[in-house]
Amino acid sequence: MEEVKWIKIHVNMFSNRKIKLIRSMKNGDSFVLLWTMLLTAAGRCNADGKLYIADGVPYTEDMFATEFDMKVSIVRDALQEFEKFKMISRIDGVYCVLGWSEYQNIEGMDKIREQTRKRVEKYRDKKEIAIKDNVTCNAKVTPCNVTSNVTVTQCNATDIEIDKEERNKNILSTTIKAYEKHIGAITEVTAEAISEWLEKGADSSLIIFAFEQAVEYNARSWKYAEKIISTHFNAGRKTRTAAENFGKKKTDKKKSGSYEPDDMAAMERKMRLERMKNNAE
């Protein structure tokens, strides 16, 4: 998606009756600050006012609090007031700014969406042509051992792409939920970093394994978990099973007295140093 650099805010925003009432409340100025941040976040998402921290992953109260450096209690109270004043709504678990057309550069954002649509359409056309020209599969009919060629149609190829996109969204969502369970509220930067690791080929199970290791070593941070992911991934261990088997192999070597230093030992030394640094801070 093309980057959205600005949104529209009415010059009389602070004369608005709703804003005046909200400002008169306890923590009212923080509520208004959060409202402005929600508008900019909606502009960045460019999804008709819907608020997502990553593709297909909606914001939660904890995510807002972490990203905007506010207490969760303030965010929760503010969102309740915004809903009461019909400024936002929550549909299927997704927060959405109501009347979004009042705040955004409609023409500019429509242009960005159209550019994105054309780029995706062009990409899919290329993929479909490649599949049509080059992809066939051989299906053997057992009774008479007859081999037939079945061409993959453009329609089937598109369905496969859509299914893959949906599956990837579900994997990302599951991984982010695991992060929040083990580490804490997630920021947009961390969500994007997790998405990048998945795109590189790291299995979700390996990433979740790293979260669990961070908990075990009392170093609950993305920086610590990412070092674990990086060490295993760069050594060709892209799944949880591969990482666990490597750890088991190292333990067996120690028990048998044939243990030799390896990259896992080096990683553990780094983790200990990092843990000491985190505790010092």
C-alpha positions as a Python dict, from the first residue, in 0.01 Angstrom:
ca = {
    (1, 'M'): (0, 0, 0),
    (2, 'E'): (118, 351, -79),
    (3, 'E'): (200, 549, 235),
    (4, 'V'): (-64, 796, 356),
    (5, 'K'): (118, 1107, 474),
    (6, 'W'): (-165, 1326, 602),
    (7, 'I'): (-534, 1346, 698),
    (8, 'K'): (-782, 1632, 732),
    (9, 'I'): (-876, 1772, 1074),
    (10, 'H'): (-1134, 2051, 1096),
    (11, 'V'): (-996, 2381, 1228),
    (12, 'N'): (-1299, 2409, 1458),
    (13, 'M'): (-1242, 2064, 1607),
    (14, 'F'): (-1200, 2201, 1960),
    (15, 'S'): (-1524, 2398, 1931),
    (16, 'N'): (-1715, 2076, 1865),
    (17, 'R'): (-1969, 2009, 2143),
    (18, 'K'): (-1861, 1647, 2183),
    (19, 'I'): (-1495, 1743, 2214),
    (20, 'K'): (-1582, 2014, 2470),
    (21, 'L'): (-1781, 1767, 2680),
    (22, 'I'): (-1504, 1509, 2662),
    (23, 'R'): (-1240, 1764, 2764),
    (24, 'S'): (-1446, 1852, 3075),
    (25, 'M'): (-1425, 1489, 3196),
    (26, 'K'): (-1159, 1341, 3420),
    (27, 'N'): (-857, 1269, 3195),
    (28, 'G'): (-1048, 1456, 2922),
    (29, 'D'): (-739, 1609, 2761),
    (30, 'S'): (-585, 1261, 2737),
    (31, 'F'): (-907, 1137, 2578),
    (32, 'V'): (-887, 1411, 2310),
    (33, 'L'): (-521, 1333, 2250),
    (34, 'L'): (-613, 967, 2202),
    (35, 'W'): (-891, 1069, 1962),
    (36, 'T'): (-642, 1259, 1746),
    (37, 'M'): (-407, 960, 1753),
    (38, 'L'): (-691, 730, 1645),
    (39, 'L'): (-759, 956, 1347),
    (40, 'T'): (-395, 944, 1237),
    (41, 'A'): (-388, 566, 1288),
    (42, 'A'): (-703, 530, 1074),
    (43, 'G'): (-537, 739, 805),
    (44, 'R'): (-228, 519, 815),
    (45, 'C'): (-442, 205, 785),
    (46, 'N'): (-639, 358, 494),
    (47, 'A'): (-921, 108, 543),
    (48, 'D'): (-1230, 333, 553),
    (49, 'G'): (-1180, 419, 919),
    (50, 'K'): (-1109, 65, 1039),
    (51, 'L'): (-814, 29, 1278),
    (52, 'Y'): (-567, -255, 1221),
    (53, 'I'): (-221, -294, 1372),
    (54, 'A'): (-124, -531, 1089),
    (55, 'D'): (-295, -676, 784),
    (56, 'G'): (-615, -839, 910),
    (57, 'V'): (-518, -796, 1281),
    (58, 'P'): (-739, -539, 1459),
    (59, 'Y'): (-618, -319, 1743),
    (60, 'T'): (-705, -405, 2104),
    (61, 'E'): (-716, -175, 2406),
    (62, 'D'): (-373, -303, 2518),
    (63, 'M'): (-226, -239, 2172),
    (64, 'F'): (-356, 119, 2170),
    (65, 'A'): (-212, 174, 2518),
    (66, 'T'): (130, 42, 2419),
    (67, 'E'): (156, 226, 2089),
    (68, 'F'): (26, 558, 2222),
    (69, 'D'): (210, 540, 2557),
    (70, 'M'): (-107, 563, 2766),
    (71, 'K'): (-248, 369, 3058),
    (72, 'V'): (-486, 92, 2957),
    (73, 'S'): (-747, 228, 3198),
    (74, 'I'): (-743, 568, 3025),
    (75, 'V'): (-767, 407, 2680),
    (76, 'R'): (-1056, 188, 2794),
    (77, 'D'): (-1250, 480, 2946),
    (78, 'A'): (-1186, 696, 2639),
    (79, 'L'): (-1305, 430, 2396),
    (80, 'Q'): (-1624, 386, 2599),
    (81, 'E'): (-1692, 761, 2578),
    (82, 'F'): (-1616, 765, 2204),
    (83, 'E'): (-1865, 482, 2149),
    (84, 'K'): (-2126, 659, 2362),
    (85, 'F'): (-2087, 977, 2154),
    (86, 'K'): (-2104, 775, 1826),
    (87, 'M'): (-1749, 870, 1734),
    (88, 'I'): (-1635, 509, 1696),
    (89, 'S'): (-1797, 168, 1678),
    (90, 'R'): (-1674, -187, 1712),
    (91, 'I'): (-1787, -424, 1440),
    (92, 'D'): (-1682, -790, 1451),
    (93, 'G'): (-1404, -701, 1694),
    (94, 'V'): (-1267, -418, 1478),
    (95, 'Y'): (-1268, -57, 1602),
    (96, 'C'): (-1383, 185, 1334),
    (97, 'V'): (-1391, 568, 1324),
    (98, 'L'): (-1745, 671, 1228),
    (99, 'G'): (-1798, 946, 973),
    (100, 'W'): (-1446, 887, 847),
    (101, 'S'): (-1507, 1094, 534),
    (102, 'E'): (-1511, 1404, 757),
    (103, 'Y'): (-1149, 1348, 856),
    (104, 'Q'): (-971, 1207, 557),
    (105, 'N'): (-851, 1327, 220),
    (106, 'I'): (-1110, 1130, 24),
    (107, 'E'): (-971, 1202, -321),
    (108, 'G'): (-612, 1130, -219),
    (109, 'M'): (-692, 808, -34),
    (110, 'D'): (-919, 684, -311),
    (111, 'K'): (-631, 744, -551),
    (112, 'I'): (-395, 547, -328),
    (113, 'R'): (-642, 257, -303),
    (114, 'E'): (-691, 262, -680),
    (115, 'Q'): (-315, 253, -736),
    (116, 'T'): (-288, -39, -495),
    (117, 'R'): (-580, -219, -664),
    (118, 'K'): (-421, -181, -1008),
    (119, 'R'): (-82, -297, -880),
    (120, 'V'): (-236, -608, -720),
    (121, 'E'): (-446, -673, -1031),
    (122, 'K'): (-138, -645, -1253),
    (123, 'Y'): (55, -881, -1025),
    (124, 'R'): (-226, -1137, -1027),
    (125, 'D'): (-260, -1115, -1404),
    (126, 'K'): (108, -1201, -1439),
    (127, 'K'): (71, -1492, -1197),
    (128, 'E'): (-236, -1624, -1378),
    (129, 'I'): (-66, -1604, -1719),
    (130, 'A'): (237, -1789, -1583),
    (131, 'I'): (15, -2057, -1434),
    (132, 'K'): (-191, -2089, -1752),
    (133, 'D'): (116, -2120, -1973),
    (134, 'N'): (340, -2334, -1756),
    (135, 'V'): (151, -2527, -1490),
    (136, 'T'): (-4, -2866, -1563),
    (137, 'C'): (-38, -3174, -1350),
    (138, 'N'): (-36, -3541, -1448),
    (139, 'A'): (-319, -3747, -1302),
    (140, 'K'): (-291, -4125, -1340),
    (141, 'V'): (-617, -4313, -1385),
    (142, 'T'): (-552, -4643, -1206),
    (143, 'P'): (-791, -4887, -1381),
    (144, 'C'): (-636, -4845, -1724),
    (145, 'N'): (-311, -4668, -1639),
    (146, 'V'): (-412, -4378, -1860),
    (147, 'T'): (-227, -4048, -1795),
    (148, 'S'): (-424, -3729, -1853),
    (149, 'N'): (-310, -3365, -1843),
    (150, 'V'): (-518, -3133, -1630),
    (151, 'T'): (-458, -2760, -1683),
    (152, 'V'): (-488, -2533, -1381),
    (153, 'T'): (-741, -2263, -1475),
    (154, 'Q'): (-711, -1894, -1395),
    (155, 'C'): (-1014, -1921, -1169),
    (156, 'N'): (-860, -2204, -967),
    (157, 'A'): (-530, -2019, -942),
    (158, 'T'): (-704, -1709, -807),
    (159, 'D'): (-892, -1918, -549),
    (160, 'I'): (-564, -2072, -438),
    (161, 'E'): (-408, -1726, -395),
    (162, 'I'): (-705, -1603, -191),
    (163, 'D'): (-696, -1914, 30),
    (164, 'K'): (-322, -1863, 84),
    (165, 'E'): (-369, -1496, 179),
    (166, 'E'): (-642, -1589, 427),
    (167, 'R'): (-428, -1865, 576),
    (168, 'N'): (-133, -1626, 615),
    (169, 'K'): (-356, -1373, 793),
    (170, 'N'): (-474, -1643, 1034),
    (171, 'I'): (-115, -1752, 1104),
    (172, 'L'): (-8, -1393, 1173),
    (173, 'S'): (-308, -1337, 1400),
    (174, 'T'): (-234, -1657, 1596),
    (175, 'T'): (132, -1560, 1636),
    (176, 'I'): (47, -1210, 1758),
    (177, 'K'): (-199, -1352, 2012),
    (178, 'A'): (79, -1582, 2137),
    (179, 'Y'): (307, -1278, 2174),
    (180, 'E'): (46, -1098, 2383),
    (181, 'K'): (-3, -1408, 2597),
    (182, 'H'): (367, -1464, 2670),
    (183, 'I'): (535, -1123, 2631),
    (184, 'G'): (268, -854, 2661),
    (185, 'A'): (92, -588, 2453),
    (186, 'I'): (232, -565, 2103),
    (187, 'T'): (333, -254, 1907),
    (188, 'E'): (285, -200, 1534),
    (189, 'V'): (662, -219, 1480),
    (190, 'T'): (681, -560, 1652),
    (191, 'A'): (377, -689, 1460),
    (192, 'E'): (545, -590, 1134),
    (193, 'A'): (869, -759, 1243),
    (194, 'I'): (682, -1083, 1316),
    (195, 'S'): (511, -1059, 977),
    (196, 'E'): (851, -1019, 809),
    (197, 'W'): (989, -1331, 981),
    (198, 'L'): (689, -1530, 861),
    (199, 'E'): (741, -1400, 507),
    (200, 'K'): (1109, -1502, 524),
    (201, 'G'): (1001, -1858, 595),
    (202, 'A'): (1019, -1887, 972),
    (203, 'D'): (742, -2115, 1092),
    (204, 'S'): (493, -1972, 1339),
    (205, 'S'): (580, -2257, 1576),
    (206, 'L'): (945, -2142, 1593),
    (207, 'I'): (842, -1784, 1672),
    (208, 'I'): (603, -1897, 1946),
    (209, 'F'): (878, -2126, 2081),
    (210, 'A'): (1102, -1816, 2110),
    (211, 'F'): (830, -1637, 2309),
    (212, 'E'): (813, -1932, 2549),
    (213, 'Q'): (1191, -1935, 2584),
    (214, 'A'): (1185, -1564, 2669),
    (215, 'V'): (939, -1639, 2949),
    (216, 'E'): (1149, -1931, 3075),
    (217, 'Y'): (1462, -1715, 3094),
    (218, 'N'): (1268, -1425, 3251),
    (219, 'A'): (1346, -1190, 2961),
    (220, 'R'): (1005, -1101, 2820),
    (221, 'S'): (1092, -876, 2527),
    (222, 'W'): (1074, -890, 2149),
    (223, 'K'): (1447, -814, 2127),
    (224, 'Y'): (1531, -1125, 2329),
    (225, 'A'): (1282, -1347, 2144),
    (226, 'E'): (1403, -1226, 1804),
    (227, 'K'): (1761, -1327, 1888),
    (228, 'I'): (1639, -1682, 1951),
    (229, 'I'): (1446, -1682, 1621),
    (230, 'S'): (1744, -1541, 1431),
    (231, 'T'): (1992, -1794, 1575),
    (232, 'H'): (1780, -2095, 1483),
    (233, 'F'): (1663, -1958, 1148),
    (234, 'N'): (2014, -1867, 1029),
    (235, 'A'): (2127, -2219, 1120),
    (236, 'G'): (1852, -2368, 904),
    (237, 'R'): (1619, -2455, 1193),
    (238, 'K'): (1292, -2294, 1085),
    (239, 'T'): (1042, -2488, 1297),
    (240, 'R'): (984, -2550, 1666),
    (241, 'T'): (1054, -2921, 1619),
    (242, 'A'): (1395, -2848, 1464),
    (243, 'A'): (1484, -2609, 1746),
    (244, 'E'): (1373, -2852, 2017),
    (245, 'N'): (1555, -3144, 1856),
    (246, 'F'): (1872, -2937, 1844),
    (247, 'G'): (1838, -2854, 2212),
    (248, 'K'): (1775, -3220, 2296),
    (249, 'K'): (2080, -3325, 2096),
    (250, 'K'): (2294, -3076, 2286),
    (251, 'T'): (2159, -3204, 2620),
    (252, 'D'): (2230, -3565, 2523),
    (253, 'K'): (2587, -3471, 2436),
    (254, 'K'): (2633, -3314, 2776),
    (255, 'K'): (2499, -3624, 2951),
    (256, 'S'): (2722, -3857, 2751),
    (257, 'G'): (3030, -3641, 2813),
    (258, 'S'): (3081, -3586, 2440),
    (259, 'Y'): (2946, -3231, 2438),
    (260, 'E'): (3139, -2976, 2237),
    (261, 'P'): (3070, -2600, 2222),
    (262, 'D'): (2836, -2503, 1940),
    (263, 'D'): (2629, -2209, 1824),
    (264, 'M'): (2351, -2291, 2072),
    (265, 'A'): (2596, -2252, 2359),
    (266, 'A'): (2709, -1921, 2213),
    (267, 'M'): (2347, -1814, 2189),
    (268, 'E'): (2286, -1905, 2554),
    (269, 'R'): (2585, -1697, 2659),
    (270, 'K'): (2446, -1402, 2467),
    (271, 'M'): (2104, -1458, 2623),
    (272, 'R'): (2252, -1460, 2973),
    (273, 'L'): (2432, -1133, 2904),
    (274, 'E'): (2117, -983, 2757),
    (275, 'R'): (1914, -1098, 3058),
    (276, 'M'): (2167, -942, 3295),
    (277, 'K'): (2147, -619, 3095),
    (278, 'N'): (1765, -620, 3103),
    (279, 'N'): (1761, -682, 3478),
    (280, 'A'): (2009, -399, 3531),
    (281, 'E'): (1784, -162, 3341),
}
